[in-house]
CSV table of C-alpha atoms in Angstrom, one decimal:
chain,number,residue,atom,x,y,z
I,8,UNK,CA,10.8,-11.9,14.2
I,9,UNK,CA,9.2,-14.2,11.3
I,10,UNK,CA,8.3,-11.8,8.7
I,11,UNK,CA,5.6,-14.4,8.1
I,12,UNK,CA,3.6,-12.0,10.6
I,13,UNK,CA,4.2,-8.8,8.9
I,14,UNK,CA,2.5,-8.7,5.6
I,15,UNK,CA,-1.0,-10.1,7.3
I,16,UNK,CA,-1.3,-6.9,8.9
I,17,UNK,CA,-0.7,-5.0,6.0
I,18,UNK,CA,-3.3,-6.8,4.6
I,19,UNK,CA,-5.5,-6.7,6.6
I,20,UNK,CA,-5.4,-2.8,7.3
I,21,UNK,CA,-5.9,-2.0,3.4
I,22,UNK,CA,-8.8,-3.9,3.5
I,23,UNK,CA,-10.6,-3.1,6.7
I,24,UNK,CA,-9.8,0.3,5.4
I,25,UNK,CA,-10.9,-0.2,1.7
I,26,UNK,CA,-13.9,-2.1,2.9
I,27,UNK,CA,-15.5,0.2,6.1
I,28,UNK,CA,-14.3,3.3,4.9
I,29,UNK,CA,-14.5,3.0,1.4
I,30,UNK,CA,-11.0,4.9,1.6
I,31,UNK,CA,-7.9,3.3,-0.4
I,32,UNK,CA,-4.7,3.5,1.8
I,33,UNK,CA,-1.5,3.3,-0.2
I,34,UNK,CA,1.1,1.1,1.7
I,35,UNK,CA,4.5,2.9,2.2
I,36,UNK,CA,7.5,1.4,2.8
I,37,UNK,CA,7.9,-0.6,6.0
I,38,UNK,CA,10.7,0.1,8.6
I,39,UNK,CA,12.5,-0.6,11.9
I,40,UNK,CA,10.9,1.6,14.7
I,41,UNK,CA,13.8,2.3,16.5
I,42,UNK,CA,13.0,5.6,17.5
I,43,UNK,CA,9.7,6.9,19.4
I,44,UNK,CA,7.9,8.6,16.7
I,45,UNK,CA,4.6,11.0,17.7
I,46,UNK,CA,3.1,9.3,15.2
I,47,UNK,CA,-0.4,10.7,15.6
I,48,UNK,CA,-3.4,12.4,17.3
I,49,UNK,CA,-5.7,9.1,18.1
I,50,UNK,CA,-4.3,5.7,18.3
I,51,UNK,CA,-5.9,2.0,19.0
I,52,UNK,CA,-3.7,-0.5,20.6
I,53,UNK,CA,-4.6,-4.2,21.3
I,54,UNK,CA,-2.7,-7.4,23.0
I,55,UNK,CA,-1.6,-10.3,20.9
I,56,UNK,CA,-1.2,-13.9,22.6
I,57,UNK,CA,-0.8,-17.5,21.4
I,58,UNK,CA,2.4,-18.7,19.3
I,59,UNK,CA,3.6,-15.8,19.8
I,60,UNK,CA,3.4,-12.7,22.5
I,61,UNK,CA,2.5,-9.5,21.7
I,62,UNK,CA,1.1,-6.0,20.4
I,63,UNK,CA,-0.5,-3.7,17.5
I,64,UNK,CA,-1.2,0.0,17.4
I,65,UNK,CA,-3.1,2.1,14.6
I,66,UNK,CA,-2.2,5.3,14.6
I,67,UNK,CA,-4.1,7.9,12.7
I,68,UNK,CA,-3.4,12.1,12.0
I,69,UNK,CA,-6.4,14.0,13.0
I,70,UNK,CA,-7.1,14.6,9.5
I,71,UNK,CA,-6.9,11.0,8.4
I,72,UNK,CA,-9.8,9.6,11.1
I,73,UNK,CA,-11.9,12.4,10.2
I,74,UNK,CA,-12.1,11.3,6.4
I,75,UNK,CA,-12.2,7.7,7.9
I,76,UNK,CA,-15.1,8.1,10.5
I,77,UNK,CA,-16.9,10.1,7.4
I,78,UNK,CA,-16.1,7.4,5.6
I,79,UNK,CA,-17.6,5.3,7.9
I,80,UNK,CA,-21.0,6.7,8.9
I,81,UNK,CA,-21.7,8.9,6.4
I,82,UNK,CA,-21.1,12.4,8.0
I,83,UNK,CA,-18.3,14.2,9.1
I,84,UNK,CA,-16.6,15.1,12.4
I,85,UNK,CA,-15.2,17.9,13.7
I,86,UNK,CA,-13.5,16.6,16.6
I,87,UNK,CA,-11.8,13.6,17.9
I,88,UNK,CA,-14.7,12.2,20.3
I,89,UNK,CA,-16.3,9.6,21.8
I,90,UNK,CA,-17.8,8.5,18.6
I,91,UNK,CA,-14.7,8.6,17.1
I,92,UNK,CA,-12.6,6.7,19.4
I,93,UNK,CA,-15.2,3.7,19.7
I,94,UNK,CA,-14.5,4.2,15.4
I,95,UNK,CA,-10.2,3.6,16.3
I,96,UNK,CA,-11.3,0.5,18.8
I,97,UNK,CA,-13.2,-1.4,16.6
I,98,UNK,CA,-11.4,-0.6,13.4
I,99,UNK,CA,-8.2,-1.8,15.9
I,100,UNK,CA,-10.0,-4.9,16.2
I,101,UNK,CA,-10.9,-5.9,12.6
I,102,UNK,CA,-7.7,-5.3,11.6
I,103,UNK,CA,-6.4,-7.2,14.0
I,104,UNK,CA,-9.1,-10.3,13.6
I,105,UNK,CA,-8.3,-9.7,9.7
I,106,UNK,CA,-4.6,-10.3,10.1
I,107,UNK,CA,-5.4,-13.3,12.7
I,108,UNK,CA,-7.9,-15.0,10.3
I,109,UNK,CA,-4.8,-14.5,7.7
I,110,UNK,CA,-2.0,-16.2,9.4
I,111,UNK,CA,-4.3,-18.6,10.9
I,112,UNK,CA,-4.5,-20.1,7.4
I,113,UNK,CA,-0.8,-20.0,7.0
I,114,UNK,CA,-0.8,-22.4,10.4
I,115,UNK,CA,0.2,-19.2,12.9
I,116,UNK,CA,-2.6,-19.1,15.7
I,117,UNK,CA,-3.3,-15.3,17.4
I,118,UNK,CA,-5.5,-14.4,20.3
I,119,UNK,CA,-6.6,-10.9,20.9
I,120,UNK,CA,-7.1,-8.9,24.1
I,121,UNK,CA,-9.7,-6.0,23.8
I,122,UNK,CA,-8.7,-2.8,22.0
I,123,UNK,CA,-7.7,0.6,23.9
I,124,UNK,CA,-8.0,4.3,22.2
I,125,UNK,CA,-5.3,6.9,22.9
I,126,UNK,CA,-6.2,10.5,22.4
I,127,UNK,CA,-4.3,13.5,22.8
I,128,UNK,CA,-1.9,15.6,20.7
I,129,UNK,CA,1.7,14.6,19.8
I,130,UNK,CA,1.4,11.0,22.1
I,131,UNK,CA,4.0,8.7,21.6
I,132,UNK,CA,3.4,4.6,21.8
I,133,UNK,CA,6.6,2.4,22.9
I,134,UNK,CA,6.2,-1.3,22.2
I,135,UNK,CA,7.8,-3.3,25.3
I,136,UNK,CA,8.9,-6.4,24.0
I,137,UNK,CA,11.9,-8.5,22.9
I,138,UNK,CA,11.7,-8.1,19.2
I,139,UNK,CA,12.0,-5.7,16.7
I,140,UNK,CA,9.6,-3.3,16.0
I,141,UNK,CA,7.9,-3.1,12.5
I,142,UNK,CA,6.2,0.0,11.4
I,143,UNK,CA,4.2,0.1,8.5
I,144,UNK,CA,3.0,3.3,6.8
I,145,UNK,CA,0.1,4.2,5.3
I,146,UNK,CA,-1.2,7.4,3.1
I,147,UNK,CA,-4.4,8.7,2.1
I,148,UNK,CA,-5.6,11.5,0.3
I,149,UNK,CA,-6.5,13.4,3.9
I,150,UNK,CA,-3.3,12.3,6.1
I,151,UNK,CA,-1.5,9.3,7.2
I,152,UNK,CA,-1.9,6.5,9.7
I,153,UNK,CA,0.4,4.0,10.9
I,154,UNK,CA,0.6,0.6,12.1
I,155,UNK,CA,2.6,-0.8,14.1
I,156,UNK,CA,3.5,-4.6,15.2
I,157,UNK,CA,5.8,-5.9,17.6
I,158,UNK,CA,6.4,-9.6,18.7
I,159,UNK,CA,8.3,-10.9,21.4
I,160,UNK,CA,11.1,-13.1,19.4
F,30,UNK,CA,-17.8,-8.5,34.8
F,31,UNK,CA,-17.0,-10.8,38.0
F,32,UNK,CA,-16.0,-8.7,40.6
F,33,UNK,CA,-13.5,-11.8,41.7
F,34,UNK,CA,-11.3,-9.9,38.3
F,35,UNK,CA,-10.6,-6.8,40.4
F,36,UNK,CA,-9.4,-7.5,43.9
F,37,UNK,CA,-6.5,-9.8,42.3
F,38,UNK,CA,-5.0,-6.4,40.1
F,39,UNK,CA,-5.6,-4.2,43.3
F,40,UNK,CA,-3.3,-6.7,45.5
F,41,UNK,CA,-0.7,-7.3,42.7
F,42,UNK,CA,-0.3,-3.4,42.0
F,43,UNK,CA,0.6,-2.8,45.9
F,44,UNK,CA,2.7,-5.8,45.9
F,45,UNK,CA,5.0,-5.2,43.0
F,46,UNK,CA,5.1,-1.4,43.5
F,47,UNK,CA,6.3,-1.9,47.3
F,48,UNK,CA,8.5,-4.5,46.6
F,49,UNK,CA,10.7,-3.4,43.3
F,50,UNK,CA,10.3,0.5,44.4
F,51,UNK,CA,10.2,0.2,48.5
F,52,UNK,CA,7.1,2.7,47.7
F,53,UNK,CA,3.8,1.4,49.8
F,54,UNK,CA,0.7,2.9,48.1
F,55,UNK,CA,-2.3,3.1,49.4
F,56,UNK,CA,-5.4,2.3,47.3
F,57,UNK,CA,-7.9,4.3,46.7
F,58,UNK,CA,-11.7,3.3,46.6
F,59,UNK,CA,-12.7,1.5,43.0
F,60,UNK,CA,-14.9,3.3,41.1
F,61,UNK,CA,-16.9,3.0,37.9
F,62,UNK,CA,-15.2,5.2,35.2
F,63,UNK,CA,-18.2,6.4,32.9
F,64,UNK,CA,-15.5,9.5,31.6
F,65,UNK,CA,-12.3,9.9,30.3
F,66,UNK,CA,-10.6,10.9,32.3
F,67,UNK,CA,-6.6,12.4,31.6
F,68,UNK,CA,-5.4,10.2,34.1
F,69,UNK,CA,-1.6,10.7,34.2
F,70,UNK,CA,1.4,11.7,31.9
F,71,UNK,CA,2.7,8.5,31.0
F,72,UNK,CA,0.6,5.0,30.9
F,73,UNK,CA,1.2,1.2,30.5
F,74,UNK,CA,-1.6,-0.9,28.5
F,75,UNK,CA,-1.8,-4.9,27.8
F,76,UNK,CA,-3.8,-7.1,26.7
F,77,UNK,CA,-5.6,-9.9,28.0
F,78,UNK,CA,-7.1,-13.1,27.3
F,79,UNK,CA,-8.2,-16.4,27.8
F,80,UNK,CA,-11.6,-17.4,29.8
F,81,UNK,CA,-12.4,-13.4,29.4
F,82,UNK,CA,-11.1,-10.9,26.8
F,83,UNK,CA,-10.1,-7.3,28.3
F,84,UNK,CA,-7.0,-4.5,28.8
F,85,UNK,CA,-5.4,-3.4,32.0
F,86,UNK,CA,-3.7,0.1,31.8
F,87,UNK,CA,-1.7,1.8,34.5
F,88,UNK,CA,-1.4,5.5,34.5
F,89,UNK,CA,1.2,7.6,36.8
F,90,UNK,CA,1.5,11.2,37.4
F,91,UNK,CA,5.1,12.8,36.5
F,92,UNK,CA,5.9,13.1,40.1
F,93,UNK,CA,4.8,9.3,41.0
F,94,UNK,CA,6.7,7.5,38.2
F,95,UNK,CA,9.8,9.5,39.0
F,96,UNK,CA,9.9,8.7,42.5
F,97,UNK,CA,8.5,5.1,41.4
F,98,UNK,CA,12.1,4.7,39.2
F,99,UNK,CA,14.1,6.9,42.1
F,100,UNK,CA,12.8,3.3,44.1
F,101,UNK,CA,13.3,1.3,41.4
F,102,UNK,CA,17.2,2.3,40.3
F,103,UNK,CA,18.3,3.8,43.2
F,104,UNK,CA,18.9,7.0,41.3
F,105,UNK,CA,16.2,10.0,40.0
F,106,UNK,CA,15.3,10.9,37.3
F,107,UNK,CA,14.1,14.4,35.7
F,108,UNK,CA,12.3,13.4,32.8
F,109,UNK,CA,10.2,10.5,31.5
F,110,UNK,CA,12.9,9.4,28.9
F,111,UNK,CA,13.5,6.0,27.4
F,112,UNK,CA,14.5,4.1,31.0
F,113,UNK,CA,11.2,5.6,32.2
F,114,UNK,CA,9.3,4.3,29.6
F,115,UNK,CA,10.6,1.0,29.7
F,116,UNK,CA,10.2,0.6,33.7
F,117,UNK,CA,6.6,1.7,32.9
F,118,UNK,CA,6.3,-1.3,30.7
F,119,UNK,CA,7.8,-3.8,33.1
F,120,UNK,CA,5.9,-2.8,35.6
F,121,UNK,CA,2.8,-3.1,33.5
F,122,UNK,CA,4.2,-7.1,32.9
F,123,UNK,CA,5.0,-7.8,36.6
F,124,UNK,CA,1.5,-6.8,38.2
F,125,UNK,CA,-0.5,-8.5,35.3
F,126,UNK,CA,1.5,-11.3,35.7
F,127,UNK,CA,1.1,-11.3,39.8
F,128,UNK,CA,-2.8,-10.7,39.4
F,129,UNK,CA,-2.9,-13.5,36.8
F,130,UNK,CA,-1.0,-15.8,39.4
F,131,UNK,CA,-3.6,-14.6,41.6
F,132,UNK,CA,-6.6,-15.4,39.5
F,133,UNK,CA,-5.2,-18.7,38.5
F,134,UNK,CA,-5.0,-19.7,41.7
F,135,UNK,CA,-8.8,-19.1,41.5
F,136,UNK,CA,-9.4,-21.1,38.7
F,137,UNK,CA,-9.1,-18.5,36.2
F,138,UNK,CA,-7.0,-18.9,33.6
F,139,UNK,CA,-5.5,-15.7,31.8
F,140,UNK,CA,-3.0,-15.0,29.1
F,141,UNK,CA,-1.4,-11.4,28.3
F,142,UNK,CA,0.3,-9.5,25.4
F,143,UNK,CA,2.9,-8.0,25.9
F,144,UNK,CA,3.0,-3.8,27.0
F,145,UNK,CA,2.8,-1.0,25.3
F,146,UNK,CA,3.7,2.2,27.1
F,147,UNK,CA,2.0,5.9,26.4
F,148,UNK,CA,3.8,8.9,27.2
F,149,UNK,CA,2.3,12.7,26.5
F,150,UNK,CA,1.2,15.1,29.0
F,151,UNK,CA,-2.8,14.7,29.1
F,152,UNK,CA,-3.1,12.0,27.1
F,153,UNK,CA,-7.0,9.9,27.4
F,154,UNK,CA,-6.7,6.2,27.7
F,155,UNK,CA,-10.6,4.7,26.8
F,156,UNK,CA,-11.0,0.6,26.9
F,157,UNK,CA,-13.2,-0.5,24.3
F,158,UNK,CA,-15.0,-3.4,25.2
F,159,UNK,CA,-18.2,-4.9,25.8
F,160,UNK,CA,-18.6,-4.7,29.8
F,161,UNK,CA,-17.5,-2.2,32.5
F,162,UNK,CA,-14.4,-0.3,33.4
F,163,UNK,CA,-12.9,-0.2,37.0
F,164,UNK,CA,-10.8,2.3,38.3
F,165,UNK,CA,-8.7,1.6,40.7
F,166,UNK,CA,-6.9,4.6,42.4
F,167,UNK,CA,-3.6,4.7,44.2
F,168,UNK,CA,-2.1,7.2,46.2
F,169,UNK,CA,1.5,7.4,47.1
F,170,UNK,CA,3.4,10.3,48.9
F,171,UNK,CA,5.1,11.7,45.3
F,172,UNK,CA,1.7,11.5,43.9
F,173,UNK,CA,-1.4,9.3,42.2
F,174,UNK,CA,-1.3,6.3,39.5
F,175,UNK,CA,-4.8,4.2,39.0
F,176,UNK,CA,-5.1,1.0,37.4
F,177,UNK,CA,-7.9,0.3,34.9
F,178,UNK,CA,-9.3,-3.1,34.4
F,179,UNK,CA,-12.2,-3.6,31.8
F,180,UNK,CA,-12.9,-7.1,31.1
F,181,UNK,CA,-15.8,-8.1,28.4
F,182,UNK,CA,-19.0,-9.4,30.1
């Protein structure tokens, strides 16, 4: 995979985060999902097509979206609901149309699909494709969230 | 949302999962889905775009995906481990691709991302976009899977 299409996400999630949420996420170390990880309680997925094929999840501890969506309008939530997966979908989507307007300037065009919310406890996401798997993790001061990219080679 | 989207995923679902898993399901009547409903224990989702934006998920019960890879390999299965989740994920690939062969054909010209697959007992699967989601249900004699198509307007 071109690591060209890593960092753009990375990007792109700090500020989308920074921005909406006026929460600063701390960027951990990125590795090689090679294991399924239940990785948290609500996550967004979305397609990616063009130059290259293939998909993103975001995916938040309960905790974590909680402070985010509080972040976000103002008052807090005590449970992950309807409000707070249409929250995961369209934060799913500015990341990803964050990242895309990123490596479009390096020359790399993306299309998206529409976003999808997972909820339920201890879920795990598998990215089908014939690349690697690139996880990158994030922290906050209320809990973690997790992105994860994966591009058919 | 063009109803000409929905017939083309309903055809291709009973045509791949009769011809890869000698399984002949029987489809359900379409309906709206306003709720979330916990649709099955393990999921594919992708992404789509092109002349419309959208997601397609495909949900199965325990029971239906295992005699869905029983079909499929020729041998059963007694949990939904990794060869599960990546049948789950081709299959999500082969009848996107057949309803976009379909669709084509009808002068509509979609692209797709590549799966990602869910497993969890219970999990919610909601498709954020900006027009309607159709369920499509399937019955099969080990059990139910339904097809979600949700396309924005």
């Amino acid at each position: 995979m071109d690591v060209r299409l890593i960092n753009p996400f990375l990007e792109a999630a700090v500020n989308v985060i920074k921005t909406m949420a006026r929460i600063e996420p701390k960027a951990g170390r990125p590795f090689l999902k090679n294991d399924f990880v239940a990785s948290g309680d609500v996550s967004g997925v979305i397609g990616i097509t063009g130059q290259v094929q293939g998909s993103m999840s975001i995916s938040f501890t309960g905790p974590c979206i909680k402070a985010v969506v509080a972040g976000l309008f103002g008052s807090s939530v005590n449970e992950i609901n309807d409000e707070v997966r249409d929250a995961v979908g369209e934060l799913t989507n500015m990341i990803c149309g964050d990242a895309r307007r990123r490596l479009e300037s390096d020359g790399i065009s993306l299309s998206a699909g529409t976003p999808t919310v997972i909820s339920g406890e201890k879920h795990v996401i598998t990215h089908i494709n014939k690349g690697p798997c690139i996880a990158l993790p994030f922290e906050t001061s209320d809990g973690t969230f997790v992105i994860e990219v994966a591009f058919n080679d």
